[in-house]
């Protein structure tokens, strides 16, 4: 050891790895709960309520999956990425490609949809906002998990 503090670096990485694992576990649980909520909405509601709740939950699910992939990202970044992805999928529907794929694959229909619907864009914002708010609240309780912005003192 050279006395330059190099020995302390591994001890700081271990808690971050544990924290990232904790964030991933919570996010995976949130993804499962989101899917169950979507199935529940479809089972007990219909019409516009079911459709638009499904749109919002789609973005919540994408946000939860973003947290699994990037547990250290700030909630606003994950929500923004989920919103951008949801909008991209909706706008892709203008090309007709998702509709064609959806005719041949249930997975494609679930992930890509088939028909562009402008109000969906708003409901994706609602889902992203909800996911951000929940993630920010959960993240404020686990700042060391990388859910909240790091200060220069914590780097």
Coordinates of N, CA, C and O in Angstrom, one line a residue:
X1 N 0.8 -1.2 0.0 CA 0.0 0.0 0.0 C 0.9 1.2 0.0 O 1.8 1.3 0.7
X2 N 0.5 2.2 -0.8 CA 1.3 3.4 -0.9 C 0.8 4.5 0.0 O 1.4 5.6 0.1
X3 N -0.3 4.3 0.7 CA -0.8 5.3 1.6 C -1.6 6.4 0.9 O -1.9 7.4 1.5
X4 N -1.9 6.2 -0.3 CA -2.7 7.2 -1.1 C -4.2 7.0 -1.0 O -4.9 7.6 -1.7
X5 N -4.6 6.1 -0.1 CA -6.0 5.9 0.0 C -6.6 4.9 -1.0 O -7.8 4.6 -1.0
X6 N -5.7 4.2 -1.8 CA -6.2 3.2 -2.7 C -6.9 2.1 -2.1 O -7.7 1.5 -2.7
X7 N -6.5 1.7 -0.9 CA -7.2 0.6 -0.3 C -8.6 0.8 0.1 O -9.4 -0.1 0.2
X8 N -9.0 2.1 0.2 CA -10.4 2.4 0.6 C -11.3 2.3 -0.6 O -12.5 2.2 -0.4
X9 N -10.8 2.4 -1.8 CA -11.7 2.4 -3.0 C -12.5 1.1 -3.1 O -13.7 1.2 -3.3
X10 N -11.9 -0.1 -2.9 CA -12.8 -1.3 -3.0 C -13.9 -1.3 -2.0 O -15.0 -1.7 -2.2
X11 N -13.6 -0.7 -0.8 CA -14.7 -0.7 0.3 C -15.8 0.2 -0.1 O -17.0 0.0 0.3
X12 N -15.6 1.3 -0.9 CA -16.6 2.1 -1.3 C -17.4 1.5 -2.5 O -18.6 1.8 -2.6
X13 N -16.8 0.7 -3.3 CA -17.5 0.1 -4.4 C -18.4 -1.0 -3.9 O -19.5 -1.2 -4.5
X14 N -18.1 -1.7 -2.9 CA -18.9 -2.8 -2.4 C -20.3 -2.3 -2.0 O -21.3 -2.9 -2.4
X15 N -20.4 -1.2 -1.2 CA -21.7 -0.7 -0.8 C -22.5 -0.2 -2.1 O -23.7 -0.4 -2.1
X16 N -21.8 0.3 -3.0 CA -22.5 0.8 -4.3 C -23.1 -0.4 -5.0 O -24.2 -0.4 -5.6
X17 N -22.3 -1.5 -5.1 CA -22.8 -2.7 -5.7 C -24.0 -3.3 -5.0 O -25.0 -3.7 -5.7
X18 N -24.0 -3.3 -3.7 CA -25.1 -3.8 -2.9 C -26.3 -2.9 -3.1 O -27.4 -3.3 -3.3
X19 N -26.1 -1.6 -3.1 CA -27.1 -0.6 -3.4 C -27.7 -0.8 -4.7 O -29.0 -0.7 -4.9
X20 N -26.9 -1.0 -5.8 CA -27.4 -1.2 -7.1 C -28.3 -2.4 -7.2 O -29.3 -2.5 -7.8
X21 N -27.8 -3.5 -6.5 CA -28.6 -4.7 -6.5 C -29.9 -4.5 -5.8 O -31.0 -5.0 -6.3
X22 N -29.9 -3.7 -4.7 CA -31.2 -3.4 -4.0 C -32.1 -2.6 -4.9 O -33.3 -2.9 -5.0
X23 N -31.6 -1.6 -5.7 CA -32.4 -0.8 -6.6 C -33.0 -1.7 -7.7 O -34.2 -1.6 -8.0
X24 N -32.2 -2.6 -8.2 CA -32.6 -3.5 -9.3 C -33.7 -4.4 -8.7 O -34.7 -4.7 -9.4
X25 N -33.6 -4.9 -7.5 CA -34.6 -5.8 -6.9 C -35.9 -5.0 -6.7 O -37.0 -5.6 -7.1
X26 N -35.9 -3.8 -6.2 CA -37.1 -3.0 -6.0 C -37.7 -2.7 -7.4 O -38.9 -2.8 -7.6
X27 N -36.9 -2.4 -8.4 CA -37.4 -2.1 -9.7 C -38.0 -3.3 -10.4 O -39.1 -3.2 -11.0
X28 N -37.4 -4.4 -10.2 CA -38.0 -5.7 -10.8 C -39.3 -6.0 -10.1 O -40.3 -6.3 -10.8
X29 N -39.4 -5.8 -8.8 CA -40.7 -5.9 -8.1 C -41.7 -4.9 -8.6 O -42.9 -5.3 -8.8
X30 N -41.3 -3.7 -8.8 CA -42.2 -2.7 -9.4 C -42.7 -3.1 -10.8 O -43.9 -2.8 -11.1
X31 N -41.8 -3.6 -11.6 CA -42.2 -4.1 -12.9 C -43.3 -5.2 -12.8 O -44.3 -5.1 -13.6
X32 N -43.1 -6.1 -11.9 CA -44.1 -7.2 -11.8 C -45.4 -6.6 -11.3 O -46.5 -6.9 -11.8
X33 N -45.4 -5.7 -10.3 CA -46.6 -5.0 -9.8 C -47.3 -4.2 -10.9 O -48.5 -4.2 -11.0
X34 N -46.5 -3.6 -11.8 CA -47.1 -2.8 -12.9 C -47.8 -3.7 -13.9 O -48.9 -3.4 -14.3
X35 N -47.2 -4.8 -14.2 CA -47.9 -5.8 -15.1 C -49.2 -6.3 -14.4 O -50.2 -6.4 -15.1
X36 N -49.1 -6.6 -13.2 CA -50.3 -7.1 -12.5 C -51.4 -6.0 -12.4 O -52.6 -6.3 -12.6
X37 N -51.0 -4.7 -12.2 CA -51.9 -3.6 -12.3 C -52.5 -3.5 -13.7 O -53.8 -3.3 -13.8
X38 N -51.7 -3.6 -14.7 CA -52.3 -3.6 -16.1 C -53.3 -4.7 -16.3 O -54.3 -4.5 -16.9
X39 N -53.0 -5.9 -15.9 CA -53.9 -7.0 -16.0 C -55.2 -6.8 -15.2 O -56.3 -7.1 -15.7
X40 N -55.0 -6.2 -14.0 CA -56.2 -5.9 -13.2 C -57.1 -4.9 -13.9 O -58.3 -5.0 -13.8
X41 N -56.5 -3.8 -14.4 CA -57.3 -2.8 -15.1 C -58.0 -3.4 -16.3 O -59.2 -3.2 -16.5
X42 N -57.4 -4.3 -17.0 CA -58.0 -4.9 -18.2 C -59.2 -5.8 -17.7 O -60.2 -6.0 -18.4
X43 N -59.0 -6.5 -16.5 CA -60.0 -7.4 -16.1 C -61.2 -6.7 -15.5 O -62.3 -7.2 -15.6
X44 N -61.0 -5.5 -14.9 CA -62.1 -4.9 -14.2 C -62.6 -3.6 -14.8 O -63.5 -3.0 -14.3
X45 N -62.0 -3.2 -15.9 CA -62.4 -1.9 -16.5 C -62.4 -2.2 -18.0 O -61.8 -3.1 -18.5
X46 N -63.1 -1.3 -18.7 CA -63.0 -1.4 -20.2 C -63.1 0.0 -20.8 O -63.1 1.0 -20.0
X47 N -63.1 0.1 -22.0 CA -63.2 1.4 -22.7 C -62.0 2.3 -22.5 O -60.9 1.8 -22.4
X48 N -62.2 3.6 -22.5 CA -61.2 4.6 -22.4 C -60.4 4.4 -21.1 O -59.1 4.6 -21.1
X49 N -61.0 4.1 -20.0 CA -60.3 4.0 -18.7 C -59.3 2.9 -18.8 O -58.1 3.1 -18.5
X50 N -59.6 1.7 -19.3 CA -58.7 0.6 -19.5 C -57.5 1.0 -20.5 O -56.4 0.7 -20.2
X51 N -57.9 1.6 -21.6 CA -56.9 1.9 -22.6 C -55.9 2.9 -22.1 O -54.7 2.7 -22.2
X52 N -56.4 4.0 -21.5 CA -55.4 5.1 -21.1 C -54.7 4.7 -19.9 O -53.5 5.1 -19.7
X53 N -55.3 3.9 -19.0 CA -54.5 3.4 -17.8 C -53.4 2.5 -18.3 O -52.3 2.5 -17.8
X54 N -53.8 1.7 -19.3 CA -52.8 0.8 -19.9 C -51.6 1.6 -20.5 O -50.4 1.2 -20.4
X55 N -51.9 2.7 -21.2 CA -50.9 3.5 -21.8 C -49.9 4.1 -20.7 O -48.7 4.0 -20.8
X56 N -50.5 4.6 -19.6 CA -49.7 5.1 -18.5 C -48.9 4.0 -17.9 O -47.7 4.2 -17.6
X57 N -49.5 2.9 -17.7 CA -48.8 1.8 -17.0 C -47.7 1.2 -17.9 O -46.6 0.8 -17.5
X58 N -47.8 1.3 -19.3 CA -46.8 0.9 -20.2 C -45.5 1.7 -19.9 O -44.4 1.2 -19.8
X59 N -45.7 3.0 -19.8 CA -44.5 3.9 -19.5 C -44.0 3.7 -18.1 O -42.7 3.7 -17.9
X60 N -44.8 3.4 -17.1 CA -44.3 3.0 -15.8 C -43.5 1.8 -15.9 O -42.4 1.7 -15.3
X61 N -44.0 0.8 -16.6 CA -43.2 -0.5 -16.8 C -41.8 -0.2 -17.5 O -40.8 -0.7 -17.0
X62 N -41.8 0.6 -18.5 CA -40.6 0.9 -19.2 C -39.6 1.6 -18.2 O -38.4 1.4 -18.2
X63 N -40.1 2.5 -17.4 CA -39.3 3.2 -16.4 C -38.8 2.2 -15.4 O -37.6 2.3 -15.0
X64 N -39.6 1.3 -14.9 CA -39.1 0.3 -14.0 C -38.0 -0.6 -14.6 O -37.0 -0.9 -14.0
X65 N -38.2 -0.9 -15.9 CA -37.1 -1.7 -16.6 C -35.9 -0.9 -16.8 O -34.7 -1.4 -16.7
X66 N -36.0 0.4 -17.0 CA -34.8 1.3 -17.1 C -34.1 1.3 -15.7 O -32.8 1.4 -15.7
X67 N -34.8 1.2 -14.6 CA -34.1 1.2 -13.3 C -33.4 -0.1 -13.1 O -32.3 -0.2 -12.5
X68 N -33.9 -1.2 -13.7 CA -33.2 -2.5 -13.6 C -31.9 -2.4 -14.4 O -30.9 -2.9 -14.0
X69 N -32.0 -1.8 -15.6 CA -30.8 -1.7 -16.5 C -29.8 -0.7 -16.0 O -28.6 -0.9 -16.0
X70 N -30.3 0.5 -15.5 CA -29.4 1.6 -15.0 C -29.8 2.0 -13.6 O -30.4 3.1 -13.4
X71 N -29.5 1.2 -12.6 CA -29.9 1.5 -11.2 C -29.3 2.8 -10.7 O -29.9 3.4 -9.8
X72 N -28.2 3.3 -11.2 CA -27.6 4.5 -10.7 C -28.2 5.8 -11.4 O -27.8 6.9 -10.9
X73 N -29.0 5.7 -12.4 CA -29.5 6.8 -13.1 C -30.5 7.6 -12.2 O -31.2 6.9 -11.4
X74 N -30.6 8.9 -12.3 CA -31.5 9.7 -11.5 C -32.9 9.4 -12.0 O -33.2 9.0 -13.1
X75 N -33.9 9.5 -11.1 CA -35.3 9.2 -11.5 C -35.8 10.0 -12.7 O -36.5 9.5 -13.5
X76 N -35.4 11.3 -12.7 CA -35.9 12.1 -13.8 C -35.3 11.6 -15.2 O -35.9 11.6 -16.2
X77 N -34.1 11.1 -15.1 CA -33.5 10.5 -16.4 C -34.2 9.3 -16.8 O -34.5 9.1 -18.0
X78 N -34.4 8.4 -15.8 CA -35.2 7.1 -16.2 C -36.6 7.4 -16.7 O -37.0 6.9 -17.7
X79 N -37.3 8.4 -16.0 CA -38.6 8.7 -16.5 C -38.6 9.4 -17.9 O -39.4 9.1 -18.7
X80 N -37.6 10.2 -18.1 CA -37.4 10.8 -19.4 C -37.1 9.8 -20.5 O -37.7 9.9 -21.6
X81 N -36.3 8.9 -20.2 CA -36.0 7.8 -21.2 C -37.2 6.9 -21.4 O -37.5 6.6 -22.6
X82 N -38.0 6.6 -20.4 CA -39.2 5.8 -20.6 C -40.2 6.6 -21.4 O -40.8 6.0 -22.3
X83 N -40.3 7.9 -21.2 CA -41.2 8.7 -22.0 C -40.8 8.8 -23.4 O -41.6 8.6 -24.4
X84 N -39.5 9.0 -23.7 CA -39.0 9.0 -25.0 C -39.2 7.7 -25.8 O -39.6 7.7 -26.9
X85 N -39.0 6.6 -25.1 CA -39.2 5.3 -25.7 C -40.7 5.1 -26.0 O -41.0 4.7 -27.1
X86 N -41.6 5.5 -25.1 CA -43.0 5.3 -25.3 C -43.5 6.2 -26.5 O -44.2 5.7 -27.3
X87 N -43.0 7.4 -26.6 CA -43.4 8.3 -27.7 C -42.8 7.7 -29.0 O -43.5 7.7 -30.0
X88 N -41.6 7.2 -29.0 CA -41.0 6.6 -30.2 C -41.8 5.5 -30.7 O -42.1 5.3 -31.9
X89 N -42.2 4.6 -29.8 CA -43.1 3.5 -30.2 C -44.4 3.9 -30.8 O -44.8 3.5 -31.8
X90 N -45.0 4.9 -30.1 CA -46.3 5.5 -30.6 C -46.1 6.1 -32.0 O -46.9 5.9 -32.9
X91 N -45.0 6.9 -32.2 CA -44.8 7.5 -33.5 C -44.4 6.5 -34.5 O -44.8 6.7 -35.7
X92 N -43.8 5.4 -34.2 CA -43.5 4.4 -35.1 C -44.8 3.8 -35.7 O -44.8 3.3 -36.8
X93 N -45.8 3.8 -34.9 CA -47.1 3.3 -35.4 C -47.6 4.0 -36.6 O -48.4 3.5 -37.4
X94 N -47.2 5.2 -36.8 CA -47.5 6.0 -38.0 C -47.0 5.3 -39.3 O -47.5 5.6 -40.4
X95 N -46.0 4.5 -39.2 CA -45.4 3.9 -40.4 C -46.1 2.6 -40.8 O -45.9 2.1 -41.9
X96 N -46.9 2.0 -39.9 CA -47.6 0.8 -40.3 C -46.8 -0.5 -39.9 O -47.3 -1.6 -40.0
X97 N -45.5 -0.3 -39.6 CA -44.6 -1.5 -39.3 C -45.1 -2.2 -38.1 O -45.3 -3.4 -38.1
X98 N -45.4 -1.5 -37.0 CA -46.0 -2.2 -35.8 C -47.3 -3.0 -36.1 O -47.5 -4.1 -35.6
X99 N -48.1 -2.4 -36.9 CA -49.4 -3.1 -37.3 C -49.1 -4.4 -38.0 O -49.7 -5.4 -37.7
X100 N -48.2 -4.3 -38.9 CA -47.8 -5.5 -39.7 C -47.2 -6.6 -38.7 O -47.6 -7.8 -38.8
X101 N -46.3 -6.2 -37.9 CA -45.7 -7.1 -37.0 C -46.7 -7.7 -36.0 O -46.7 -8.8 -35.6
X102 N -47.6 -6.8 -35.5 CA -48.6 -7.2 -34.6 C -49.6 -8.3 -35.1 O -50.1 -9.1 -34.3
X103 N -49.8 -8.3 -36.4 CA -50.6 -9.3 -37.0 C -50.0 -10.7 -36.9 O -50.7 -11.7 -37.0
X104 N -48.7 -10.7 -36.8 CA -48.0 -12.0 -36.8 C -47.4 -12.4 -35.4 O -47.0 -13.5 -35.2
X105 N -47.5 -11.5 -34.4 CA -46.8 -11.8 -33.1 C -47.6 -11.1 -32.0 O -47.8 -9.9 -32.0
X106 N -47.9 -11.9 -31.0 CA -48.6 -11.3 -29.8 C -47.6 -10.4 -29.0 O -48.0 -9.4 -28.5
X107 N -46.4 -10.9 -29.0 CA -45.4 -10.0 -28.3 C -45.2 -8.7 -29.0 O -45.2 -7.7 -28.3
X108 N -45.2 -8.7 -30.3 CA -45.1 -7.4 -31.0 C -46.3 -6.5 -30.7 O -46.2 -5.3 -30.6
X109 N -47.5 -7.1 -30.7 CA -48.7 -6.4 -30.4 C -48.6 -5.8 -29.0 O -49.0 -4.6 -28.8
X110 N -48.1 -6.5 -28.0 CA -48.0 -6.0 -26.6 C -47.0 -4.9 -26.5 O -47.2 -3.9 -25.8
X111 N -45.9 -5.1 -27.2 CA -44.8 -4.1 -27.0 C -44.9 -2.9 -27.9 O -44.7 -1.8 -27.5
X112 N -45.3 -3.1 -29.2 CA -45.4 -2.1 -30.2 C -46.8 -1.5 -30.5 O -46.9 -0.4 -31.1
X113 N -47.8 -2.2 -30.1 CA -49.1 -1.7 -30.4 C -49.4 -1.9 -31.9 O -48.6 -2.6 -32.6
X114 N -50.4 -1.2 -32.4 CA -50.6 -1.3 -33.9 C -51.1 0.0 -34.5 O -50.8 0.3 -35.7
X115 N -51.8 0.8 -33.8 CA -52.5 2.0 -34.4 C -52.1 3.3 -33.6 O -52.2 3.3 -32.4
X116 N -51.7 4.3 -34.3 CA -51.3 5.5 -33.7 C -52.6 6.2 -33.1 O -53.7 6.2 -33.7
X117 N -52.5 6.7 -31.9 CA -53.6 7.4 -31.3 C -53.0 8.6 -30.5 O -52.3 8.4 -29.5
X118 N -53.2 9.8 -31.0 CA -52.5 11.0 -30.4 C -52.7 11.1 -28.9 O -51.8 11.5 -28.2
X119 N -53.9 10.9 -28.3 CA -54.1 11.0 -26.9 C -53.1 10.1 -26.1 O -52.8 10.4 -24.9
X120 N -52.7 9.0 -26.7 CA -51.7 8.1 -26.0 C -50.5 8.9 -25.5 O -49.9 8.6 -24.5
X121 N -50.1 9.9 -26.4 CA -48.9 10.7 -26.0 C -49.0 11.4 -24.7 O -48.0 11.4 -23.9
X122 N -50.2 11.9 -24.4 CA -50.4 12.5 -23.1 C -50.4 11.5 -22.0 O -49.8 11.8 -20.9
X123 N -51.0 10.4 -22.2 CA -51.0 9.4 -21.1 C -49.7 8.8 -20.8 O -49.4 8.3 -19.7
X124 N -48.8 8.8 -21.8 CA -47.4 8.4 -21.5 C -46.7 9.4 -20.6 O -45.9 9.0 -19.7
X125 N -47.0 10.7 -20.7 CA -46.5 11.7 -19.9 C -47.0 11.5 -18.4 O -46.3 11.6 -17.5
X126 N -48.3 11.1 -18.3 CA -48.9 10.8 -17.0 C -48.1 9.6 -16.4 O -47.7 9.7 -15.2
X127 N -47.9 8.6 -17.1 CA -47.1 7.4 -16.6 C -45.7 7.8 -16.2 O -45.2 7.4 -15.1
X128 N -45.0 8.6 -17.0 CA -43.7 9.0 -16.7 C -43.6 9.8 -15.4 O -42.7 9.7 -14.6
X129 N -44.6 10.7 -15.3 CA -44.6 11.6 -14.1 C -44.9 10.8 -12.9 O -44.3 11.0 -11.8
X130 N -45.8 9.8 -13.0 CA -46.1 8.9 -11.8 C -44.8 8.1 -11.5 O -44.4 8.1 -10.3
X131 N -44.2 7.5 -12.5 CA -43.0 6.7 -12.2 C -41.9 7.6 -11.6 O -41.2 7.1 -10.7
X132 N -41.7 8.8 -12.1 CA -40.7 9.7 -11.6 C -41.0 10.0 -10.1 O -40.1 9.9 -9.3
X133 N -42.2 10.3 -9.8 CA -42.6 10.7 -8.4 C -42.4 9.5 -7.5 O -41.8 9.7 -6.4
X134 N -42.8 8.4 -7.8 CA -42.6 7.2 -7.0 C -41.1 6.9 -6.8 O -40.6 6.7 -5.7
X135 N -40.4 7.0 -7.9 CA -38.9 6.7 -7.9 C -38.2 7.7 -7.1 O -37.3 7.4 -6.3
X136 N -38.6 9.0 -7.2 CA -37.9 10.0 -6.4 C -38.2 9.8 -4.9 O -37.3 10.0 -4.1
X137 N -39.4 9.4 -4.5 CA -39.7 9.2 -3.1 C -39.0 8.0 -2.6 O -38.3 8.1 -1.5
X138 N -39.0 6.9 -3.4 CA -38.2 5.7 -2.9 C -36.7 6.1 -2.9 O -36.0 5.7 -2.0
X139 N -36.3 6.8 -3.9 CA -34.9 7.1 -4.0 C -34.4 8.0 -2.9 O -33.2 7.9 -2.5
X140 N -35.2 8.9 -2.4 CA -34.8 9.8 -1.4 C -34.6 9.0 -0.1 O -33.8 9.5 0.8
X141 N -35.2 7.9 0.0 CA -35.0 7.0 1.2 C -33.7 6.2 1.0 O -33.2 5.7 2.0
X142 N -33.2 6.1 -0.2 CA -32.0 5.3 -0.5 C -31.0 6.1 -1.3 O -30.6 5.6 -2.3
X143 N -30.7 7.3 -0.9 CA -29.8 8.1 -1.6 C -28.5 7.4 -1.9 O -27.9 7.5 -3.0
X144 N -28.0 6.6 -1.0 CA -26.7 5.9 -1.3 C -26.9 4.8 -2.4 O -25.9 4.3 -2.9
X145 N -28.1 4.5 -2.7 CA -28.3 3.5 -3.8 C -28.2 4.1 -5.2 O -28.3 3.5 -6.2
X146 N -27.9 5.4 -5.3 CA -27.7 6.0 -6.5 C -29.0 6.5 -7.1 O -29.1 6.8 -8.3
X147 N -30.1 6.6 -6.3 CA -31.4 7.0 -6.9 C -31.5 8.5 -6.8 O -32.4 9.1 -7.5
X148 N -30.7 9.2 -6.0 CA -30.8 10.6 -6.0 C -29.5 11.2 -6.4 O -28.5 10.5 -6.5
X149 N -29.5 12.5 -6.8 CA -28.3 13.1 -7.3 C -27.2 13.0 -6.2 O -27.5 13.2 -5.0
X150 N -26.0 12.7 -6.6 CA -24.9 12.6 -5.7 C -24.3 14.0 -5.5 O -24.2 14.8 -6.5
X151 N -23.9 14.3 -4.3 CA -23.2 15.6 -4.1 C -21.7 15.3 -4.3 O -21.2 14.2 -4.4
X152 N -20.9 16.4 -4.4 CA -19.5 16.3 -4.6 C -18.8 15.6 -3.5 O -17.8 14.9 -3.6
X153 N -19.4 15.7 -2.3 CA -18.8 15.1 -1.1 C -19.0 13.5 -1.1 O -18.3 12.8 -0.5
X154 N -20.1 13.1 -1.8 CA -20.3 11.6 -1.8 C -19.6 10.9 -3.0 O -19.8 9.7 -3.1
X155 N -18.9 11.6 -3.8 CA -18.1 11.0 -4.9 C -16.8 10.5 -4.5 O -16.2 10.9 -3.6

